Coordinates of C-alpha atoms in Angstrom, one line a residue:
X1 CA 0.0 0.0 0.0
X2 CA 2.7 2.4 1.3
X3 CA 4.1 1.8 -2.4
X4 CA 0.9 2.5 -4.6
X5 CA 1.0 6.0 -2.4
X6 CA 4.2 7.2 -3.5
X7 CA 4.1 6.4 -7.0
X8 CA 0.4 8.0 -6.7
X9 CA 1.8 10.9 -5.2
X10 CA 4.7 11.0 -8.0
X11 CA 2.2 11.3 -10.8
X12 CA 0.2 14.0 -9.5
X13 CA 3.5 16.1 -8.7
X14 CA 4.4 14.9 -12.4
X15 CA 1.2 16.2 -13.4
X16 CA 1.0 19.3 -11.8
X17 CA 4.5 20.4 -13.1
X18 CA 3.8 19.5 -15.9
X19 CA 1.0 22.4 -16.0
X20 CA 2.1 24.7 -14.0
X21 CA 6.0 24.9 -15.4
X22 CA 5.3 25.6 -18.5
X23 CA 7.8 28.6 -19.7
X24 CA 6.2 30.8 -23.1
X25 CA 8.7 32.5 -25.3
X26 CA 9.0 33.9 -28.8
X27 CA 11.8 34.1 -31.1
X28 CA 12.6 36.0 -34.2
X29 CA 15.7 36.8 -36.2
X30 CA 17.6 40.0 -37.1
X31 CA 18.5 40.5 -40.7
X32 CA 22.1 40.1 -39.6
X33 CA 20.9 36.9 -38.5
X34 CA 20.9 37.5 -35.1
X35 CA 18.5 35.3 -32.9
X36 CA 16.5 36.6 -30.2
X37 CA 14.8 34.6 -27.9
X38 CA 11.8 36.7 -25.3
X39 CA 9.8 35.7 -22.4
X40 CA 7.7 37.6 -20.6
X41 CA 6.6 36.5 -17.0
X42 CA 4.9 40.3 -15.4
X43 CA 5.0 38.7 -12.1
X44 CA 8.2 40.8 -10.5
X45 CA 9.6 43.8 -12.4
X46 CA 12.7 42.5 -13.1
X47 CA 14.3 41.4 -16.1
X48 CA 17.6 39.5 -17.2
X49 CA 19.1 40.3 -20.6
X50 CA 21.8 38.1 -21.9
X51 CA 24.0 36.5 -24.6
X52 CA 25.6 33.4 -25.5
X53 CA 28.2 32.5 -27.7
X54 CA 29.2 29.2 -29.0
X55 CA 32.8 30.0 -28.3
X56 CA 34.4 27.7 -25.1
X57 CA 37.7 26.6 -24.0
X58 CA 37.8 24.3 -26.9
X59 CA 37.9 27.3 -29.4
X60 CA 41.7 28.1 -29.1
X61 CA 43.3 31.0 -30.5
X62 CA 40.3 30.9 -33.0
X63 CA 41.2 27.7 -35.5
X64 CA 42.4 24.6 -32.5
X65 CA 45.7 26.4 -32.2
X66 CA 47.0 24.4 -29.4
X67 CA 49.4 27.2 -28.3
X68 CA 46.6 29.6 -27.8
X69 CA 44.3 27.9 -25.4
X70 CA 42.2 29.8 -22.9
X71 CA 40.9 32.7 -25.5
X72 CA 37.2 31.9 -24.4
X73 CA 37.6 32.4 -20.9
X74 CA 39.9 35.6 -21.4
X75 CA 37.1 37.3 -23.2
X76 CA 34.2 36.5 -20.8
X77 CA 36.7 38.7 -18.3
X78 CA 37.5 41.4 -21.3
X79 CA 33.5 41.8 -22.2
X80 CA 32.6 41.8 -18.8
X81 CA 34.9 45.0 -17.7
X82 CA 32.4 46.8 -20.2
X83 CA 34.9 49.3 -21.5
X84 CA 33.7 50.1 -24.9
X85 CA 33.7 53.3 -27.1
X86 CA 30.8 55.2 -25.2
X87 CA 31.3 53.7 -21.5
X88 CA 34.5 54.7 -20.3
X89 CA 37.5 52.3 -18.5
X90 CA 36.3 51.6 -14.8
X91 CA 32.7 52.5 -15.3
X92 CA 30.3 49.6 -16.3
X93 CA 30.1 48.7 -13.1
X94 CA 29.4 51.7 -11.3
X95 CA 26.3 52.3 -13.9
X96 CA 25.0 49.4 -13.4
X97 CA 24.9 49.6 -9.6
X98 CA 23.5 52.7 -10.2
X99 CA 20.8 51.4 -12.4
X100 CA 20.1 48.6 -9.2
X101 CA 21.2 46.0 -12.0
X102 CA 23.8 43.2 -11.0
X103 CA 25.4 40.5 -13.6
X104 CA 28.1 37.9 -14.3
X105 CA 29.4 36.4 -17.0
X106 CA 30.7 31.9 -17.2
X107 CA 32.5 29.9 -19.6
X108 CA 32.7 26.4 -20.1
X109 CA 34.6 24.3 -22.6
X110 CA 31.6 24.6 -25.1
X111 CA 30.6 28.6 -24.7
X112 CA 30.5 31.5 -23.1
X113 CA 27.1 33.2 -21.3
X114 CA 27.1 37.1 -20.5
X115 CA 24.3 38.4 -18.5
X116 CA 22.9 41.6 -16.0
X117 CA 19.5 41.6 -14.0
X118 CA 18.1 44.5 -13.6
X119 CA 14.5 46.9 -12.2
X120 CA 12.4 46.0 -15.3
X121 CA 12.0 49.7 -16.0
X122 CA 15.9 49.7 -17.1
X123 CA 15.3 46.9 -20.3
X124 CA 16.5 49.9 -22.8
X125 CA 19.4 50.6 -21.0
X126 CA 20.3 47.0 -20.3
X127 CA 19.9 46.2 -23.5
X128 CA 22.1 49.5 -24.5
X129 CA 25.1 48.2 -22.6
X130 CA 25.4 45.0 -23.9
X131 CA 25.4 46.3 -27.7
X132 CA 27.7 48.6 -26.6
X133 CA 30.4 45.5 -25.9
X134 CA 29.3 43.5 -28.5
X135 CA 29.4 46.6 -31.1
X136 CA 32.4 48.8 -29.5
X137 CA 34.5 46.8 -27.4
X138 CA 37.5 47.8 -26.2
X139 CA 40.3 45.6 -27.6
X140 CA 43.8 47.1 -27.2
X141 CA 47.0 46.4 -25.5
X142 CA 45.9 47.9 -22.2
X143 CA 42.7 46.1 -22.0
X144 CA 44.5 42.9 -23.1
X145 CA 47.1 43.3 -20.3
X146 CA 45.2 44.3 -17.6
X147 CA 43.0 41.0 -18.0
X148 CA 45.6 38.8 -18.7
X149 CA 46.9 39.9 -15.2
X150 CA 43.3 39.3 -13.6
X151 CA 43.4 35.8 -15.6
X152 CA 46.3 34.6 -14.3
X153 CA 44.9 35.3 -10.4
X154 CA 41.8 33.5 -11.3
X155 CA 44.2 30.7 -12.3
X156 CA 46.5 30.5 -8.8
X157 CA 43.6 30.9 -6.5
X158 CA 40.9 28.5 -8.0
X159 CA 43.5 26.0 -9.5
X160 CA 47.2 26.1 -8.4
X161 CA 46.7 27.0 -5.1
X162 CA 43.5 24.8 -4.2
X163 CA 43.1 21.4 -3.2
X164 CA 42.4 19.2 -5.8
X165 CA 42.0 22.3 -8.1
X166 CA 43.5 20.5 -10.7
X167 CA 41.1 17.1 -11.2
X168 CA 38.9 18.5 -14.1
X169 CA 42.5 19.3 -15.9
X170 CA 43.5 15.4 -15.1
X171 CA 40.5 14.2 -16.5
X172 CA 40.3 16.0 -19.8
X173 CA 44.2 15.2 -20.4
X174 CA 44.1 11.5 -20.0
X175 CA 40.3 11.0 -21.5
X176 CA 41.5 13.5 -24.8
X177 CA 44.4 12.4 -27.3
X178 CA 43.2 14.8 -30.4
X179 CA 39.7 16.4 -29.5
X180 CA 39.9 20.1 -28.2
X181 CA 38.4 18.9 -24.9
X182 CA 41.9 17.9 -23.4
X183 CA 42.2 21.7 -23.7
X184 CA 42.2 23.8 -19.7
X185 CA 39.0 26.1 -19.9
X186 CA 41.2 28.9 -18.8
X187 CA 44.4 28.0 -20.6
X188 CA 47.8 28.1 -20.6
X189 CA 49.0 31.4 -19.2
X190 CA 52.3 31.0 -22.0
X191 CA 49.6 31.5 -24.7
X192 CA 47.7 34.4 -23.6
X193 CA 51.1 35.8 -23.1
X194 CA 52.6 35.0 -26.5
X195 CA 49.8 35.9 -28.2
X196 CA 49.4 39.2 -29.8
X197 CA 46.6 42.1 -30.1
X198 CA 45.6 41.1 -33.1
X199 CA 44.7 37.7 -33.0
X200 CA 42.6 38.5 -29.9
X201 CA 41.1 41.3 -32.2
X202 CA 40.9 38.4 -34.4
X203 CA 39.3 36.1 -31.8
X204 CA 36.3 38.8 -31.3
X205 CA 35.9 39.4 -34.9
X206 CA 35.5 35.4 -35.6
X207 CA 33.1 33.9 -33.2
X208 CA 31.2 37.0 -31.9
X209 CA 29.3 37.5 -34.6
X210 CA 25.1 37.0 -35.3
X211 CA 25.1 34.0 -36.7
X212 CA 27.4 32.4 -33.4
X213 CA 25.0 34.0 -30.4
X214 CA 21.9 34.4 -29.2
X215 CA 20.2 36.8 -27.7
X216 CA 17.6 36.3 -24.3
X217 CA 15.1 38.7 -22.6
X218 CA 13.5 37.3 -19.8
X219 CA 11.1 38.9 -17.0
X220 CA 8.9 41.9 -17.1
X221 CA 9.0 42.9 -20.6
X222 CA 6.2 43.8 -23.0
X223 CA 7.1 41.5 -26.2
X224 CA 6.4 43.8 -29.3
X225 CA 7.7 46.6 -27.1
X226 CA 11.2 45.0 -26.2
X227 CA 11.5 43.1 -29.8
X228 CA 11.4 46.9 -31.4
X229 CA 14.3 48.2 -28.6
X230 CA 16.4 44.7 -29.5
X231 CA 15.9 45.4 -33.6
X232 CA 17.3 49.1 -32.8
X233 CA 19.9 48.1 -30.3
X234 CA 21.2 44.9 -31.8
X235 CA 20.9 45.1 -36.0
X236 CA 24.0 47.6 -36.4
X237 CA 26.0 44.1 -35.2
X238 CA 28.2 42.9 -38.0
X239 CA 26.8 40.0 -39.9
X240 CA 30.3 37.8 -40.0
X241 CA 31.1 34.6 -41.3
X242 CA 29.9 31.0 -40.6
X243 CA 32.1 29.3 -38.6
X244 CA 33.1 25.7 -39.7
X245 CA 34.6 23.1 -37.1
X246 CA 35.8 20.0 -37.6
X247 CA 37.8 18.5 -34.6
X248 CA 39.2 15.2 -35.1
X249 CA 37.4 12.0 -33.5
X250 CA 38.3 10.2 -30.7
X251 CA 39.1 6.8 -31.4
X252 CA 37.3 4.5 -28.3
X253 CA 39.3 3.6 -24.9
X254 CA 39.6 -0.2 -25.1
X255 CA 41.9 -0.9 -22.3
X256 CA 42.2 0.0 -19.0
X257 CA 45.1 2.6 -18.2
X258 CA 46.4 3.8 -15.0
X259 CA 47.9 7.1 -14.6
X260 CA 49.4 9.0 -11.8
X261 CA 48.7 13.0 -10.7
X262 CA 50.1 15.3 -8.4
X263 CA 49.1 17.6 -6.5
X264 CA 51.4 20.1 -4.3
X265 CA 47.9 21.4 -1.8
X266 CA 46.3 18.4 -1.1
X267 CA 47.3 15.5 2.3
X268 CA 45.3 13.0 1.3
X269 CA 45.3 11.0 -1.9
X270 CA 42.6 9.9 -4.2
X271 CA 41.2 7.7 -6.3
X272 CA 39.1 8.0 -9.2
X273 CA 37.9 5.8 -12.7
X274 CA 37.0 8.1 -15.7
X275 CA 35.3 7.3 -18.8
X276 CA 34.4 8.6 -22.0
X277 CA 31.2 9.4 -22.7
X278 CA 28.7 10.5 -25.1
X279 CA 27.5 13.7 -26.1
X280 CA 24.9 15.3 -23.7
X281 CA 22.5 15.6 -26.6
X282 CA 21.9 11.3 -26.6
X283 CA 20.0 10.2 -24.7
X284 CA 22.3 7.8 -23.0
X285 CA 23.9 11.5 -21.3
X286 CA 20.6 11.9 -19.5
X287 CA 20.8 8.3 -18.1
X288 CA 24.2 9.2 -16.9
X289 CA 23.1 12.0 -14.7
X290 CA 20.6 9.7 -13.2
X291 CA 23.2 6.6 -12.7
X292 CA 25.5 10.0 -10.8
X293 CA 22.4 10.9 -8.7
X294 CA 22.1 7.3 -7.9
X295 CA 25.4 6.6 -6.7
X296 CA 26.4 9.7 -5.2
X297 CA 23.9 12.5 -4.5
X298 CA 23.3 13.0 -1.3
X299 CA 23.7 10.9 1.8
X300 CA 21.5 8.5 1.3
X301 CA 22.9 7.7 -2.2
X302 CA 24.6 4.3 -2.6
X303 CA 28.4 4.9 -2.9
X304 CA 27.7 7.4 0.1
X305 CA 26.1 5.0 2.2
X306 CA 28.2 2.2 1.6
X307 CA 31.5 3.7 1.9
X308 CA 31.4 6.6 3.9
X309 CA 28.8 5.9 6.6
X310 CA 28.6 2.0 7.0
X311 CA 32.0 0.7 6.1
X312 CA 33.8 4.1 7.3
X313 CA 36.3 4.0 4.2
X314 CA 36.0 6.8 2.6
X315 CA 36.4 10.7 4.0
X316 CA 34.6 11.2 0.4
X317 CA 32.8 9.9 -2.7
X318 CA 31.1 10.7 -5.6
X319 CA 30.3 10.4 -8.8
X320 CA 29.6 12.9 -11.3
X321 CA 28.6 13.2 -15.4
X322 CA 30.4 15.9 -16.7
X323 CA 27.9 16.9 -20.0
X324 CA 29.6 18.6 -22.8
X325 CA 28.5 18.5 -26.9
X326 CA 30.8 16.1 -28.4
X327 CA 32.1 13.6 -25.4
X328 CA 31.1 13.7 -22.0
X329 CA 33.0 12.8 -19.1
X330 CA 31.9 10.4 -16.3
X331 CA 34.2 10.0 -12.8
X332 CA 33.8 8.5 -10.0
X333 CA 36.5 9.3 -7.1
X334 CA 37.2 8.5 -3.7
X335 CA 39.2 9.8 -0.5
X336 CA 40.2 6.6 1.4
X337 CA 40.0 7.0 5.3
X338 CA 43.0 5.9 8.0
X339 CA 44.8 3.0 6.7
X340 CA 42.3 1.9 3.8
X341 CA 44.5 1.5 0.5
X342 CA 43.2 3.0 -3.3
X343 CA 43.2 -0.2 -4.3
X344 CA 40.7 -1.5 -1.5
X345 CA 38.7 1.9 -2.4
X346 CA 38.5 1.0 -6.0
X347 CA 37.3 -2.4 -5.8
X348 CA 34.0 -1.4 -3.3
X349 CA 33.3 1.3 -5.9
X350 CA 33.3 -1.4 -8.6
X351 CA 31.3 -3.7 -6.9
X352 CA 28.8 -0.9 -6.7
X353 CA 29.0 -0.8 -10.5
X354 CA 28.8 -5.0 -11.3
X355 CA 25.6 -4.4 -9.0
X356 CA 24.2 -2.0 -11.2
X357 CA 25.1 -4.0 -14.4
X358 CA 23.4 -7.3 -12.8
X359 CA 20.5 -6.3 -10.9
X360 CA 17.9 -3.5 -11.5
X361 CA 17.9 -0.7 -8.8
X362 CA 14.9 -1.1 -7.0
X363 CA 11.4 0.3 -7.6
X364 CA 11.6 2.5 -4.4
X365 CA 15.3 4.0 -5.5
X366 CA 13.9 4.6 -9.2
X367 CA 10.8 6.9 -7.6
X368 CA 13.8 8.9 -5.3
X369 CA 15.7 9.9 -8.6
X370 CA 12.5 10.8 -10.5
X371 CA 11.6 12.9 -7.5
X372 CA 14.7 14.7 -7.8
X373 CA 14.9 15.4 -11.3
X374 CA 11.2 16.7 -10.8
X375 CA 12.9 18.7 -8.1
X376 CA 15.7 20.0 -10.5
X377 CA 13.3 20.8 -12.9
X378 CA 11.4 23.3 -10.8
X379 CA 14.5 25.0 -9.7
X380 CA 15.9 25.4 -12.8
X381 CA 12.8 27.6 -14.2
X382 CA 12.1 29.3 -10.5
X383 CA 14.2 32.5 -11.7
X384 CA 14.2 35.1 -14.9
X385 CA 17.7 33.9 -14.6
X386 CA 17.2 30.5 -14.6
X387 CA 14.9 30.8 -17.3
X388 CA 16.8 33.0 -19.5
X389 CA 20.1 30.6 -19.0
X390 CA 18.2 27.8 -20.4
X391 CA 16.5 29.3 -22.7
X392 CA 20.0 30.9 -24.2
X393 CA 21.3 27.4 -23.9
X394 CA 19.3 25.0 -25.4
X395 CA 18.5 27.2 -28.9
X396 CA 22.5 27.1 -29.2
X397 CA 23.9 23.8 -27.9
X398 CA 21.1 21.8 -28.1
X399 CA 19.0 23.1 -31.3
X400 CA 15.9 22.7 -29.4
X401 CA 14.7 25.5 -27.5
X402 CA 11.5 23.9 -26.2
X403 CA 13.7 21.6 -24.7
X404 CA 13.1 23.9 -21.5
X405 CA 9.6 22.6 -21.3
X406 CA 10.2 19.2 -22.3
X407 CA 13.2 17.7 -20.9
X408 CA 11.8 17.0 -17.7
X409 CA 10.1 14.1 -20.0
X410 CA 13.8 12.6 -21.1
X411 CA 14.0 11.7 -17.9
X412 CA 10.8 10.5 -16.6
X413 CA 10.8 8.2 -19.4
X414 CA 13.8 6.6 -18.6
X415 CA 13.5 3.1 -17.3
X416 CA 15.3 0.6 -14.7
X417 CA 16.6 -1.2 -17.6
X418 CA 18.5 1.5 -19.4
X419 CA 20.3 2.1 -16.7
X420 CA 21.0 -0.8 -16.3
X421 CA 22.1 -1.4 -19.8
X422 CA 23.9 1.9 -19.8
X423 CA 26.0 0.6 -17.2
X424 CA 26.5 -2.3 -18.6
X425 CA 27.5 -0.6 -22.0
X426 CA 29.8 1.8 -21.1
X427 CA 31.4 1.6 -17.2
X428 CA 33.7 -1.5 -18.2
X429 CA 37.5 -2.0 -16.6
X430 CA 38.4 -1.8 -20.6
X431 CA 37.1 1.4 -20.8
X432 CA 38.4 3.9 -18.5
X433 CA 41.1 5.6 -16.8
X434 CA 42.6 4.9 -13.5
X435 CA 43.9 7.4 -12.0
X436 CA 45.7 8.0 -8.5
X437 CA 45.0 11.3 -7.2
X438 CA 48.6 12.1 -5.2
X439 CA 50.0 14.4 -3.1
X440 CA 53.0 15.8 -4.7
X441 CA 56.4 14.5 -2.9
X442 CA 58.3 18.0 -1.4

């Protein structure tokens, strides 16, 4: 009985999302094929107005130059100083404060997102100050050094100086032979150093361009209001050229291989097993952030459970699908407690694994994770923020911009036996990377 009342209750939460989170927009194109993406919610007067650019860490120097990495995440810093032709050095921020607006700007390997939040009676000049950086930026040797200088203490307090700041570089080097994606996000500070004005000028000139962004409004906006202030804001943007990648393939891991790292801020070592995966447009992706949820979120989650609370072996675990367009990559680590070895640590997380590539997970475990994708769903749409991210994201890495309604359904339609049979298919000894986490020897 206790049974037919969750998975009851699970449907009429299912339902009721699925009625009540339902997120309208429009979209239309500039003639310089600029594509702008507008939802209107009146229900706060606030509004978020942002860009994104297919242009990530993977993008370096412009053409897979792999002595000019970390170009992406240089200009998210460059653009987001605001200093163009009609907003002086030092002053984007202080007008935005004084507008009561507040933004940010992120970069991952696959693009970069710009955006500000401000009173809804501010859309014109929100708008206004990001044409301005898209249309006058500021590209000289000033700007240029001044970031570079910012870039490179972004890099020694998040990653050289922080523990374990360097495990999403170990990944991508020993899961990437030829892609891009062995590239670091932020790069190597050599390149932005050797490289010269103009082929950051270049950089801009190349992938910020209509045809490589789009454009969100979200909040308290009037639609044909706001689509007239975008077409006079936004249509003087140069029309560029279509960009054409081609990265080579990876060829698939089909034997194990164990690596060492090093790391000069961390006491205690670490395991972990990495694996290729796909794409986080298949379908197969979304099964891996359920198999994560199931063996590692929270602490009630398997590997959790198991290792950390009942057999006291771990200090930590997890396990976690890193999504990105071409490969994904899938890791599951551990920090072994008092006198436990890596080996002894790696061998409980695999038995987790053979488990999962047996047996089904139980009905009762299946209901948790659709509960908290349900959850994750909400959340993601509770803010203009939220909303406009998504919204931003899914038109230009996905190609699917209703995704944001509907891929809540990806995942309730996901069954025991996939996961299972995604397990099976890809989390295989032949198949990954072992890799022992170390602290570096003084």
């Amino acid at each position: 009985m206790k049974k037919q009342v969750i998975i009851f209750a699970f449907f009429l939460l299912a339902n009721f999302i699925a009625n009540a989170q339902n997120v309208a927009f429009e979209e239309f194109d500039l003639d310089n094929g600029l594509h702008i993406i507008m939802h209107q919610d009146n229900t706060a007067p606030v509004v978020t107005v942002g860009f994104m650019v297919d242009a990530g860490g993977k993008d370096a120097g412009g053409n897979n130059n792999p002595e000019r990495t970390g170009f992406a995440h240089f200009f998210e810093h460059l653009l987001a100083s605001g200093s163009t032709k009609n907003i002086a050095k030092g002053e984007w921020y202080k007008m935005r404060a004084a507008r009561g607006g507040q933004g940010n700007a992120n970069t991952t390997i696959d693009r970069t997102y710009y955006y500000q939040t401000f009173p809804s009676n501010n859309l014109e000049f929100a708008l206004w100050m990001d044409s301005e950086r898209l249309l006058h930026p500021i590209i000289d040797q000033e700007a240029v050094d001044t970031q570079n200088e910012v870039v490179k203490e972004e890099k020694r307090s998040s990653y050289d100086n922080r523990p374990y700041g360097q495990f999403l570089f170990v990944l991508q080097e020993n899961l990437f032979d030829v892609h891009p994606y062995k590239y670091k996000n932020i790069g190597d500070m050599s390149h932005l150093d050797a490289a010269s004005l103009e082929e950051f000028q270049s950089y801009f000139k190349t992938y910020y361009v209509p045809q490589n962004m789009v454009v969100v409004i979200a909040g308290d906006i009037d639609i044909s209001k706001t689509k007239k202030l975008v077409t006079d804001y936004y249509s003087a943007i140069p029309k560029g050229e279509k960009i054409t990648r081609n990265f080579p393939k990876e060829a698939p891991i089909s034997e194990s291989k164990k690596v060492t790292a090093y790391d000069p801020n961390i006491q205690i070592l670490g395991t972990v097993v990495a694996y290729r995966t796909p794409g986080f447009k298949e379908r197969d992706a979304y099964i891996f952030d359920m198999i994560s949820a199931y063996l590692s979120d929270g602490k009630t989650s398997k590997l959790y459970k198991k290792l950390v609370d009942d057999k006291k072996m771990a200090l930590q675990v997890g396990a976690i699908n890193i999504a990105q367009k071409d490969y994904s990559m899938y890791a599951v680590f551990g920090l072994p407690l008092g006198e436990v070895t890596l080996n002894n640590l790696l061998l409980e997380i695999d038995e987790e694994i053979i488990k999962m590539q047996n047996e089904l997970i139980s009905e009762n475990d299946y209901q948790k994770l659709q509960n908290k994708f349900e959850n994750r769903f909400v959340n993601s749409n509770a803010s203009v923020e939220g909303i406009a991210n998504s919204l931003a994201k899914y038109y230009l890495l996905y190609d699917d911009v209703n995704l944001i309604n509907n891929e809540i359904n990806i995942y309730r339609s996901i069954t025991r036996e996939e996961i299972q049979a995604t397990v099976k298919k890809y989390l295989n000894p032949n198949q990954r990377v072992v890799i022992e986490y170390l602290p570096e020897s003084k």
